[in-house]
Tab-separated table of C-alpha atoms in Angstrom:
chain	number	residue	atom	x	y	z
A	54	MET	CA	97.210	95.118	143.522
A	55	LEU	CA	96.225	95.723	139.897
A	56	GLN	CA	93.866	98.586	139.301
A	57	LYS	CA	91.078	98.427	136.749
A	58	VAL	CA	90.654	101.620	134.750
A	59	PRO	CA	87.130	102.400	133.486
A	60	LEU	CA	86.729	103.135	129.789
A	61	GLY	CA	83.817	105.550	129.708
A	62	LEU	CA	80.637	105.923	131.731
A	63	ALA	CA	79.135	102.797	130.223
A	64	GLY	CA	81.779	100.864	132.136
A	65	LEU	CA	79.767	101.483	135.296
A	66	LEU	CA	77.118	99.133	133.952
A	67	PHE	CA	79.205	96.682	131.934
A	68	SER	CA	82.412	96.392	133.919
A	69	SER	CA	83.251	92.852	132.780
A	70	VAL	CA	83.381	94.007	129.166
A	71	LEU	CA	84.400	97.641	129.177
A	72	TYR	CA	87.118	97.717	131.807
A	73	ALA	CA	90.742	97.185	130.839
A	74	ALA	CA	93.710	96.324	133.012
A	75	ASP	CA	97.363	97.358	132.947
A	76	TYR	CA	99.850	94.707	134.056
A	77	HIS	CA	103.386	95.867	134.881
A	78	VAL	CA	106.174	93.280	135.118
A	79	GLY	CA	109.735	93.889	136.274
A	80	PRO	CA	111.905	95.422	138.985
A	81	GLY	CA	109.858	97.509	141.397
A	82	GLN	CA	106.617	96.636	139.549
A	83	PRO	CA	103.497	94.889	140.900
A	84	LEU	CA	104.487	91.680	139.091
A	85	SER	CA	108.010	90.291	139.274
A	86	ALA	CA	107.682	87.603	136.584
A	87	ILE	CA	105.986	87.321	133.201
A	88	ALA	CA	104.352	84.118	134.486
A	89	GLU	CA	102.305	86.199	136.922
A	90	VAL	CA	100.355	87.847	134.092
A	91	PRO	CA	96.967	86.104	133.761
A	92	TRP	CA	97.599	85.219	130.101
A	93	PRO	CA	94.514	83.012	129.619
A	94	ASP	CA	92.244	85.759	130.939
A	95	LEU	CA	93.415	88.877	129.069
A	96	GLN	CA	90.557	90.955	127.711
A	97	ALA	CA	90.180	93.553	124.960
A	98	GLY	CA	92.006	96.721	125.959
A	99	ASP	CA	94.389	95.072	128.412
A	100	HIS	CA	98.016	96.201	128.279
A	101	VAL	CA	100.968	94.175	129.545
A	102	TYR	CA	104.168	96.166	130.209
A	103	ILE	CA	107.398	94.181	130.517
A	104	HIS	CA	110.033	96.508	131.963
A	105	TRP	CA	113.715	96.249	131.134
A	106	ARG	CA	116.037	94.676	133.653
A	107	ALA	CA	119.717	93.800	133.520
A	108	ASP	CA	119.067	90.040	133.532
A	109	PRO	CA	117.031	88.474	130.726
A	110	TYR	CA	113.575	87.113	131.413
A	111	LYS	CA	113.993	83.350	130.990
A	112	GLU	CA	110.310	82.698	130.399
A	113	LYS	CA	108.232	81.470	127.464
A	114	TRP	CA	104.477	81.602	127.032
A	115	ILE	CA	101.481	81.592	124.703
A	116	ILE	CA	99.263	84.538	123.758
A	117	SER	CA	95.650	83.678	122.930
A	118	ALA	CA	94.010	87.001	123.767
A	119	ARG	CA	91.264	88.548	121.640
A	120	GLY	CA	91.187	92.302	121.383
A	121	THR	CA	89.116	94.466	119.083
A	122	ALA	CA	90.041	96.970	116.397
A	123	ASP	CA	89.618	99.931	118.743
A	124	ARG	CA	90.774	98.126	121.908
A	125	PRO	CA	93.634	95.780	121.025
A	126	VAL	CA	95.499	93.724	123.565
A	127	ILE	CA	99.042	95.136	123.764
A	128	ILE	CA	102.221	93.512	125.059
A	129	SER	CA	104.906	96.190	125.313
A	130	GLY	CA	108.498	96.083	126.354
A	131	VAL	CA	109.512	99.157	128.339
A	132	PRO	CA	113.094	100.072	127.330
A	133	GLY	CA	115.876	100.821	129.766
A	134	SER	CA	117.355	104.255	130.341
A	135	THR	CA	119.543	104.064	127.234
A	136	GLY	CA	116.945	102.415	125.021
A	137	GLU	CA	117.772	98.741	125.686
A	138	LEU	CA	114.851	96.445	124.996
A	139	PRO	CA	113.832	93.871	127.615
A	140	VAL	CA	115.281	90.478	126.687
A	141	ILE	CA	113.150	87.329	126.525
A	142	ASP	CA	115.713	84.500	126.427
A	143	GLY	CA	114.639	81.006	125.395
A	144	ARG	CA	117.713	79.379	126.919
A	145	ASP	CA	116.609	77.506	130.066
A	146	ALA	CA	113.290	79.346	129.883
A	147	VAL	CA	110.301	78.128	131.897
A	148	THR	CA	106.687	77.949	130.748
A	149	PRO	CA	104.238	79.150	133.430
A	150	ASP	CA	101.862	76.552	134.810
A	151	ASN	CA	98.809	78.734	134.169
A	152	VAL	CA	98.965	78.050	130.406
A	153	SER	CA	98.781	74.828	128.433
A	154	PHE	CA	99.446	74.525	124.711
A	155	TRP	CA	100.810	72.242	122.061
A	156	ASN	CA	104.029	72.746	120.078
A	157	GLU	CA	105.924	74.191	123.044
A	158	SER	CA	109.183	73.285	121.312
A	159	ARG	CA	108.363	75.490	118.315
A	160	GLY	CA	108.843	78.917	119.852
A	161	VAL	CA	109.851	81.210	122.673
A	162	VAL	CA	106.699	83.337	122.399
A	163	LYS	CA	103.751	81.627	120.713
A	164	PHE	CA	100.432	82.883	119.322
A	165	GLY	CA	97.482	80.471	119.066
A	166	GLY	CA	97.293	76.745	119.670
A	167	ASP	CA	96.011	76.737	123.244
A	168	LEU	CA	94.798	73.410	124.614
A	169	ASN	CA	91.547	75.107	125.643
A	170	PRO	CA	89.139	73.348	123.246
A	171	ASP	CA	86.954	76.442	122.909
A	172	GLU	CA	89.823	78.674	121.903
A	173	ALA	CA	89.280	81.010	118.954
A	174	PRO	CA	92.299	82.476	117.140
A	175	PRO	CA	93.928	85.397	118.934
A	176	GLN	CA	93.057	88.658	117.260
A	177	TYR	CA	93.868	92.367	117.436
A	178	VAL	CA	97.059	91.902	119.412
A	179	ILE	CA	100.162	94.114	119.299
A	180	ILE	CA	103.538	92.886	120.544
A	181	GLU	CA	106.312	95.463	120.582
A	182	ASN	CA	109.670	96.569	121.973
A	183	LEU	CA	111.017	93.148	123.020
A	184	ASP	CA	114.319	91.390	122.263
A	185	ILE	CA	113.242	87.743	121.863
A	186	ARG	CA	115.984	85.221	121.258
A	187	SER	CA	117.462	81.735	121.446
A	188	GLY	CA	114.900	79.164	120.382
A	189	ARG	CA	116.910	76.421	118.607
A	190	PRO	CA	118.070	72.862	119.327
A	191	ALA	CA	121.235	73.920	121.153
A	192	TYR	CA	118.981	75.222	123.932
A	193	SER	CA	116.404	73.624	126.215
A	194	PHE	CA	113.404	74.790	128.257
A	195	THR	CA	111.122	73.581	131.024
A	196	GLY	CA	107.573	72.992	129.805
A	197	ASP	CA	104.305	73.595	131.634
A	198	ASN	CA	104.411	69.975	132.859
A	199	GLY	CA	107.817	70.469	134.472
A	200	SER	CA	109.787	68.371	131.978
A	201	VAL	CA	112.933	69.639	130.248
A	202	SER	CA	112.966	69.544	126.434
A	203	SER	CA	115.067	70.907	123.597
A	204	TYR	CA	113.699	73.288	120.988
A	205	SER	CA	113.006	71.860	117.548
A	206	SER	CA	115.127	72.907	114.581
A	207	ASN	CA	112.217	74.951	113.168
A	208	ALA	CA	111.577	76.803	116.436
A	209	ALA	CA	111.206	80.578	116.261
A	210	SER	CA	111.661	83.590	118.490
A	211	ILE	CA	108.004	84.330	117.700
A	212	TYR	CA	105.935	81.389	116.484
A	213	VAL	CA	102.444	82.214	115.217
A	214	GLU	CA	100.371	79.068	114.840
A	215	VAL	CA	97.267	81.119	114.103
A	216	ALA	CA	96.325	84.782	114.605
A	217	GLN	CA	94.286	87.547	113.017
A	218	HIS	CA	95.001	91.281	112.957
A	219	LEU	CA	98.382	90.822	114.617
A	220	THR	CA	101.083	93.513	114.733
A	221	ILE	CA	104.719	92.664	115.522
A	222	ARG	CA	106.524	95.970	115.960
A	223	ASN	CA	110.008	97.172	116.951
A	224	CYS	CA	111.187	93.804	118.211
A	225	ILE	CA	114.582	92.124	117.872
A	226	LEU	CA	114.254	88.481	116.799
A	227	ARG	CA	117.520	86.526	116.750
A	228	ASP	CA	119.496	83.375	117.544
A	229	SER	CA	116.636	81.009	116.733
A	230	GLY	CA	115.878	78.452	114.028
A	231	ASN	CA	113.502	80.970	112.460
A	232	GLY	CA	113.393	84.512	113.748
A	233	LEU	CA	109.684	84.679	112.905
A	234	PHE	CA	107.462	81.788	111.826
A	235	ILE	CA	103.818	82.335	110.863
A	236	GLY	CA	101.622	79.456	109.734
A	237	ALA	CA	98.557	79.768	107.503
A	238	PHE	CA	96.447	77.447	109.692
A	239	ASP	CA	94.366	76.577	106.608
A	240	GLY	CA	93.703	80.228	105.856
A	241	GLU	CA	92.644	81.298	109.345
A	242	THR	CA	95.794	83.402	109.856
A	243	ARG	CA	94.998	86.812	108.396
A	244	ASP	CA	96.043	90.454	108.371
A	245	ILE	CA	99.554	90.387	109.803
A	246	LEU	CA	101.786	93.473	110.050
A	247	VAL	CA	105.535	93.035	110.665
A	248	GLU	CA	106.870	96.559	111.202
A	249	GLY	CA	110.117	98.187	112.264
A	250	ASN	CA	111.779	95.023	113.573
A	251	ARG	CA	115.398	93.903	113.513
A	252	ILE	CA	115.599	90.261	112.506
A	253	TYR	CA	118.995	88.632	112.043
A	254	ASP	CA	121.371	85.872	113.209
A	255	ASN	CA	118.799	83.088	112.771
A	256	GLY	CA	118.990	79.730	110.996
A	257	ILE	CA	120.512	76.288	111.557
A	258	ASP	CA	124.048	75.360	110.556
A	259	GLY	CA	124.113	73.575	107.202
A	260	SER	CA	120.317	73.670	106.729
A	261	ILE	CA	118.319	75.380	103.953
A	262	TYR	CA	114.997	75.003	105.792
A	263	GLN	CA	115.135	77.716	108.475
A	264	HIS	CA	115.093	81.419	107.711
A	265	ASN	CA	115.090	84.858	109.269
A	266	THR	CA	111.351	84.900	108.549
A	267	TYR	CA	109.079	82.148	107.237
A	268	THR	CA	105.466	83.241	106.865
A	269	SER	CA	102.114	82.344	105.335
A	270	ALA	CA	98.877	84.290	105.790
A	271	ILE	CA	96.106	86.047	103.934
A	272	GLY	CA	97.146	89.683	104.090
A	273	MET	CA	100.843	89.897	105.000
A	274	VAL	CA	102.746	93.204	105.198
A	275	TYR	CA	106.454	93.670	105.925
A	276	GLN	CA	107.536	97.293	106.353
A	277	TYR	CA	110.430	99.303	107.857
A	278	ASN	CA	112.325	96.160	108.956
A	279	TYR	CA	116.042	95.445	109.078
A	280	LEU	CA	116.611	91.839	107.989
A	281	GLY	CA	120.301	91.160	108.380
A	282	PRO	CA	122.620	88.200	107.788
A	283	LEU	CA	121.672	84.776	109.102
A	284	ARG	CA	123.837	82.855	111.573
A	285	ALA	CA	127.248	81.828	110.277
A	286	GLY	CA	126.892	78.500	108.478
A	287	ALA	CA	123.097	78.742	108.078
A	288	ASP	CA	121.894	78.254	104.481
A	289	GLY	CA	118.317	79.536	104.725
A	290	ASN	CA	116.708	82.511	103.005
A	291	ASN	CA	116.284	85.923	104.524
A	292	LEU	CA	112.556	86.494	103.941
A	293	LYS	CA	110.597	83.418	102.844
A	294	ASP	CA	106.861	83.758	102.333
A	295	ARG	CA	103.881	81.727	101.090
A	296	SER	CA	101.132	84.327	101.590
A	297	ALA	CA	98.271	85.800	99.622
A	298	GLY	CA	98.157	89.578	99.508
A	299	LEU	CA	101.859	90.001	100.251
A	300	VAL	CA	103.361	93.501	100.475
A	301	VAL	CA	107.103	93.971	101.155
A	302	ARG	CA	107.971	97.672	101.355
A	303	TYR	CA	110.656	99.970	102.763
A	304	ASN	CA	112.840	97.217	104.250
A	305	TRP	CA	116.600	96.658	104.356
A	306	ILE	CA	117.244	92.992	103.435
A	307	GLU	CA	120.874	91.930	103.441
A	308	SER	CA	122.365	88.503	102.698
A	309	GLY	CA	120.759	85.080	103.020
A	310	ASN	CA	120.614	82.282	100.459
A	311	ARG	CA	118.139	84.564	98.694
A	312	GLN	CA	116.982	87.914	99.977
A	313	LEU	CA	113.381	87.127	98.995
A	314	ASP	CA	111.885	83.672	98.434
A	315	LEU	CA	108.220	84.181	97.540
A	316	VAL	CA	106.746	80.793	96.777
A	317	ASP	CA	103.541	78.751	96.786
A	318	ALA	CA	101.145	78.197	99.680
A	319	GLU	CA	101.780	74.460	99.637
A	320	ASP	CA	99.832	73.765	102.853
A	321	SER	CA	96.639	75.752	102.283
A	322	ASP	CA	94.131	75.640	99.435
A	323	VAL	CA	92.364	78.561	101.123
A	324	VAL	CA	95.437	80.765	100.640
A	325	VAL	CA	95.974	79.539	97.058
A	326	ASN	CA	92.361	80.318	96.143
A	327	ASP	CA	92.301	83.749	97.753
A	328	PRO	CA	91.831	86.488	95.099
A	329	SER	CA	94.962	88.311	96.283
A	330	TYR	CA	97.259	85.292	95.877
A	331	ASP	CA	98.400	86.235	92.386
A	332	ARG	CA	99.388	89.859	93.153
A	333	THR	CA	102.548	90.647	95.107
A	334	PHE	CA	103.986	94.127	95.719
A	335	VAL	CA	107.682	94.646	96.493
A	336	TYR	CA	108.791	98.288	96.570
A	337	GLY	CA	111.021	100.822	98.255
A	338	ASN	CA	113.423	98.176	99.581
A	339	VAL	CA	117.207	97.950	99.790
A	340	LEU	CA	118.330	94.452	98.774
A	341	ILE	CA	122.003	93.612	99.286
A	342	GLU	CA	123.785	90.527	97.954
A	343	PRO	CA	127.239	90.183	99.549
A	344	ASP	CA	129.961	88.040	98.064
A	345	GLY	CA	129.713	84.359	98.942
A	346	ALA	CA	126.230	84.510	100.470
A	347	GLY	CA	124.687	81.329	99.061
A	348	ASN	CA	122.491	81.488	95.956
A	349	SER	CA	123.400	84.066	93.320
A	350	GLN	CA	119.689	84.904	92.851
A	351	ILE	CA	118.293	87.909	94.712
A	352	LEU	CA	114.604	86.985	94.437
A	353	HIS	CA	112.578	83.855	93.689
A	354	TYR	CA	108.890	84.194	92.783
A	355	GLY	CA	106.461	81.385	92.019
A	356	GLY	CA	106.806	78.115	93.896
A	357	ASP	CA	109.079	75.389	95.176
A	358	SER	CA	106.750	72.496	96.030
A	359	GLY	CA	106.915	70.965	92.548
A	360	ASN	CA	103.124	71.257	92.155
A	361	THR	CA	103.086	74.010	89.538
A	362	ASP	CA	99.274	74.156	89.583
A	363	ILE	CA	99.447	76.070	92.881
A	364	TYR	CA	102.360	78.379	92.043
A	365	ARG	CA	101.670	82.119	92.347
A	366	LYS	CA	101.455	82.505	88.542
A	367	GLY	CA	100.230	86.091	88.684
A	368	MET	CA	102.103	89.414	88.717
A	369	LEU	CA	104.998	90.505	90.862
A	370	TYR	CA	105.092	94.306	90.998
A	371	PHE	CA	108.708	95.222	91.700
A	372	TYR	CA	109.419	98.952	91.766
A	373	HIS	CA	111.582	101.655	93.335
A	374	ASN	CA	113.987	99.151	94.897
A	375	THR	CA	117.746	99.600	95.179
A	376	VAL	CA	119.513	96.293	94.537
A	377	VAL	CA	123.261	96.049	95.145
A	378	SER	CA	125.425	92.994	94.552
A	379	THR	CA	129.049	92.851	95.636
A	380	ARG	CA	129.528	89.284	94.386
A	381	THR	CA	132.742	88.679	92.503
A	382	GLY	CA	130.873	86.253	90.234
A	383	ASN	CA	127.492	86.311	88.522
A	384	THR	CA	124.309	87.715	90.034
A	385	THR	CA	120.769	86.956	88.843
A	386	LEU	CA	118.085	89.377	89.932
A	387	MET	CA	115.050	87.107	89.664
A	388	ARG	CA	114.118	83.495	89.314
A	389	LEU	CA	110.541	83.245	88.066
A	390	SER	CA	109.499	79.616	88.510
A	391	THR	CA	107.593	79.125	85.257
A	392	ASN	CA	106.510	81.122	82.241
A	393	ASP	CA	103.188	81.675	84.030
A	394	GLU	CA	105.001	83.978	86.492
A	395	HIS	CA	105.145	87.600	85.350
A	396	ALA	CA	107.094	90.551	86.783
A	397	ASP	CA	106.404	94.243	86.215
A	398	ILE	CA	109.776	95.880	86.943
A	399	ARG	CA	109.938	99.691	87.123
A	400	ASN	CA	112.046	102.502	88.543
A	401	ASN	CA	114.681	100.285	90.198
A	402	ILE	CA	118.452	100.497	90.494
A	403	PHE	CA	120.323	97.254	89.744
A	404	TYR	CA	124.025	97.657	90.516
A	405	ALA	CA	126.719	94.974	90.470
A	406	THR	CA	130.251	95.829	91.554
A	407	ALA	CA	131.532	93.033	89.265
A	408	GLY	CA	130.126	94.905	86.255
A	409	GLY	CA	127.110	94.501	84.047
A	410	SER	CA	128.378	91.372	82.298
A	411	ALA	CA	127.989	89.596	85.641
A	412	LEU	CA	124.393	90.840	86.037
A	413	ALA	CA	121.381	88.969	84.603
A	414	LEU	CA	117.735	89.929	84.928
A	415	LEU	CA	116.149	86.434	84.826
A	416	ASP	CA	117.218	82.859	85.446
A	417	GLU	CA	115.544	80.708	82.748
A	418	ASP	CA	111.764	81.158	82.919
A	419	GLY	CA	109.130	83.836	83.318
A	420	ILE	CA	108.034	87.058	81.655
A	421	ALA	CA	109.626	90.361	82.707
A	422	ASP	CA	108.382	93.792	81.607
A	423	ILE	CA	111.001	96.459	82.291
A	424	ARG	CA	110.531	100.230	82.334
A	425	ASN	CA	112.678	103.086	83.642
A	426	ASN	CA	115.329	101.075	85.478
A	427	TRP	CA	119.052	101.729	85.921
A	428	PHE	CA	121.345	98.763	85.175
A	429	SER	CA	125.094	98.283	85.352
A	430	SER	CA	126.338	98.536	81.765
A	431	GLY	CA	126.449	95.293	79.819
A	432	TRP	CA	123.762	93.422	81.774
A	433	VAL	CA	122.171	90.407	80.103
A	434	ASP	CA	118.692	88.889	79.993
A	435	SER	CA	119.974	85.592	81.451
A	436	HIS	CA	123.212	83.796	82.222
A	437	ASP	CA	121.537	80.584	80.988
A	438	TYR	CA	119.163	79.599	78.218
A	439	LEU	CA	116.098	81.839	78.538
A	440	SER	CA	112.815	80.110	77.761
A	441	GLY	CA	110.922	83.128	79.087
A	442	GLN	CA	110.928	86.675	77.759
A	443	VAL	CA	112.167	90.158	78.641
A	444	ASN	CA	110.019	92.982	77.240
A	445	ASP	CA	111.744	96.373	77.175
A	446	PHE	CA	109.151	99.164	77.290
A	447	GLY	CA	111.719	101.962	77.349
A	448	GLY	CA	113.222	104.432	79.765
A	449	ASN	CA	115.909	101.997	80.943
A	450	ILE	CA	119.435	103.348	81.240
A	451	GLU	CA	122.864	101.839	81.825
A	452	GLY	CA	126.025	103.167	83.398
A	453	ILE	CA	129.085	102.526	85.489
A	454	SER	CA	127.739	104.107	88.681
A	455	PRO	CA	124.214	105.070	89.778
A	456	GLY	CA	125.611	107.910	91.891
A	457	PHE	CA	125.379	106.576	95.432
A	458	ARG	CA	126.545	108.930	98.152
A	459	ASP	CA	128.927	106.385	99.746
A	460	LEU	CA	128.921	102.808	98.457
A	461	ALA	CA	131.527	101.572	100.963
A	462	ALA	CA	129.450	102.872	103.885
A	463	GLN	CA	126.239	101.458	102.365
A	464	ASP	CA	124.784	104.938	101.972
A	465	PHE	CA	122.681	104.429	98.869
A	466	SER	CA	121.110	107.876	98.884
A	467	LEU	CA	121.837	109.914	95.776
A	468	LEU	CA	124.418	112.513	94.901
A	469	SER	CA	123.247	115.607	93.065
A	470	THR	CA	125.102	114.289	89.990
A	471	SER	CA	123.342	110.908	89.990
A	472	PRO	CA	122.066	109.855	86.550
A	473	VAL	CA	118.887	108.362	88.068
A	474	ILE	CA	117.457	111.647	89.349
A	475	ASP	CA	114.084	112.422	87.742
A	476	LYS	CA	114.398	109.366	85.466
A	477	GLY	CA	111.601	107.308	87.008
A	478	GLY	CA	108.243	106.843	85.329
A	479	PRO	CA	104.644	106.153	86.311
A	480	LEU	CA	103.717	103.001	88.202
A	481	ALA	CA	101.464	100.240	86.959
A	482	ASP	CA	97.763	100.893	87.425
A	483	ALA	CA	97.555	98.085	89.975
A	484	ALA	CA	100.191	99.845	92.105
A	485	ALA	CA	98.035	102.952	92.585
A	486	ALA	CA	96.958	101.601	95.970
A	487	PHE	CA	100.613	101.215	96.945
A	488	PRO	CA	102.320	104.553	96.210
A	489	VAL	CA	105.952	105.148	97.114
A	490	ASP	CA	105.633	107.873	99.756
A	491	LEU	CA	108.311	106.763	102.254
A	492	GLN	CA	111.950	105.695	102.151
A	493	TYR	CA	114.069	103.569	104.446
A	494	VAL	CA	116.427	105.047	107.049
A	495	LYS	CA	119.144	102.923	108.703
A	496	HIS	CA	117.946	101.002	110.621
A	497	ALA	CA	114.283	99.999	110.930
A	498	THR	CA	113.013	103.548	110.447
A	499	VAL	CA	111.555	105.573	107.579
A	500	ASP	CA	111.519	109.085	106.163
A	501	PRO	CA	108.827	110.751	104.089
A	502	ARG	CA	109.729	110.564	100.410
A	503	SER	CA	108.927	113.804	98.641
A	504	ARG	CA	109.718	115.063	95.146
A	505	THR	CA	109.223	118.158	93.059
A	506	SER	CA	109.334	116.613	89.579
A	507	ALA	CA	109.580	113.135	88.063
A	508	PRO	CA	110.522	110.429	90.578
A	509	ASP	CA	114.095	109.283	91.012
A	510	MET	CA	114.890	105.646	90.336
A	511	GLY	CA	115.602	103.378	93.265
A	512	ALA	CA	114.551	103.322	96.907
A	513	PHE	CA	115.661	106.895	97.689
A	514	GLU	CA	114.529	110.259	96.434
A	515	ARG	CA	117.164	112.942	96.632
A	516	CYS	CA	115.796	115.312	99.248
A	517	PRO	CA	116.539	119.031	99.037
A	518	ASP	CA	119.808	119.494	100.963
A	519	GLN	CA	119.304	115.941	102.327
A	520	GLU	CA	117.132	117.313	105.144
A	521	CYS	CA	114.381	114.708	105.352
A	522	GLN	CA	113.499	113.998	108.970
A	523	PRO	CA	112.972	110.413	110.234
A	524	LEU	CA	109.517	109.414	111.364
A	525	PHE	CA	111.039	107.216	114.090
A	526	ALA	CA	114.185	107.856	116.084
A	527	ASP	CA	115.071	104.298	117.159
A	528	GLU	CA	118.688	103.425	116.241
A	529	PHE	CA	120.079	99.954	115.608
A	530	GLU	CA	123.253	98.843	117.340
């Protein structure tokens, strides 16, 4: 029997509001199946624990709960004895009959879109510590009506139709059409944090339309994530986003057609008209372009709908990133969609193993202001005709090597002899709210970033004796 736990003396008078419940699912727990959780009836402060077991949970469900800022609803995986996360497997999964929602074929775990006509968007929910996988057309599931259906090609491990104040933390999202899909829902989806996850091995063979992540919201933050290669044969991007108020910081993003595809909110005028739509912050990331991984462009900023009136147009703040290309041919760092797109580029490392002559800053369009960056020697403004403009404000340096500790092992921390040490400069005024005070640790963890003088270029500050301690101890395998 589940036990209600009072939250304060006031709970004696207002038990229906101020009591929270813990629900434990798994071997030896009060509940044996995820379906036994009363998903439609979760209240603020409730906590669902899904305990690890050797066999995957072949269940899929919807989360429509509404927590509060101080009493969120939490769905937590409880790891096994050696840290294994509980697996939620979409293959042959069954939807419980106590929920009813549309778009069942779009995801393994879904947020929002309940058939309850009075449903408000789920809010203040945290989902963490789960390995959610296998939502794509090769697999089928049994719906809440008992019929067997296949997943759609744009299905996701986590599909967010609508949510507000949602945190997705320390999950593994893989083997789906999209690892994570978040829809704008005409601007109702807001304040989303994607933190410390490992997202890889997603996409559809031969298709450019499914990605490791595909998101649109007002207020979207990616931090501390490992975004690895897509499925073999998949042609999608790694991180694709159509949000307003986008922040991408302290992530490891490797491979994909492009590492970052930051384009227009084609489905939502509310997102386009939000004041934060024209400011995007990308900093402290490791971006890796392997040989033969689709498009030669690392980042695309602006739009892809063809309606240039709704392209982002504003400023991309791109600073303290380490960008490494091992392509044997040309690499282009940025495609800015039109000359109305502007990039402020500071304190980065741009390294191409093929040499600087294979490295271009821009594609054809856009305005780039560059300050205090390290480039492979011989880099060019563009490999094509440049209708835009590159403005050099000084402090940029070139060289053969930026002084990585071990390039072959992908250790991009700095040797004591690195030419980028203390060569960084101040950030743009608009970036004052987004200081670089952390740095990525392999994988899906972070360290404090501290310095004693001018900042180093790139995503890593050389720590005294390399003794920075990780904030999180989770290790990727």
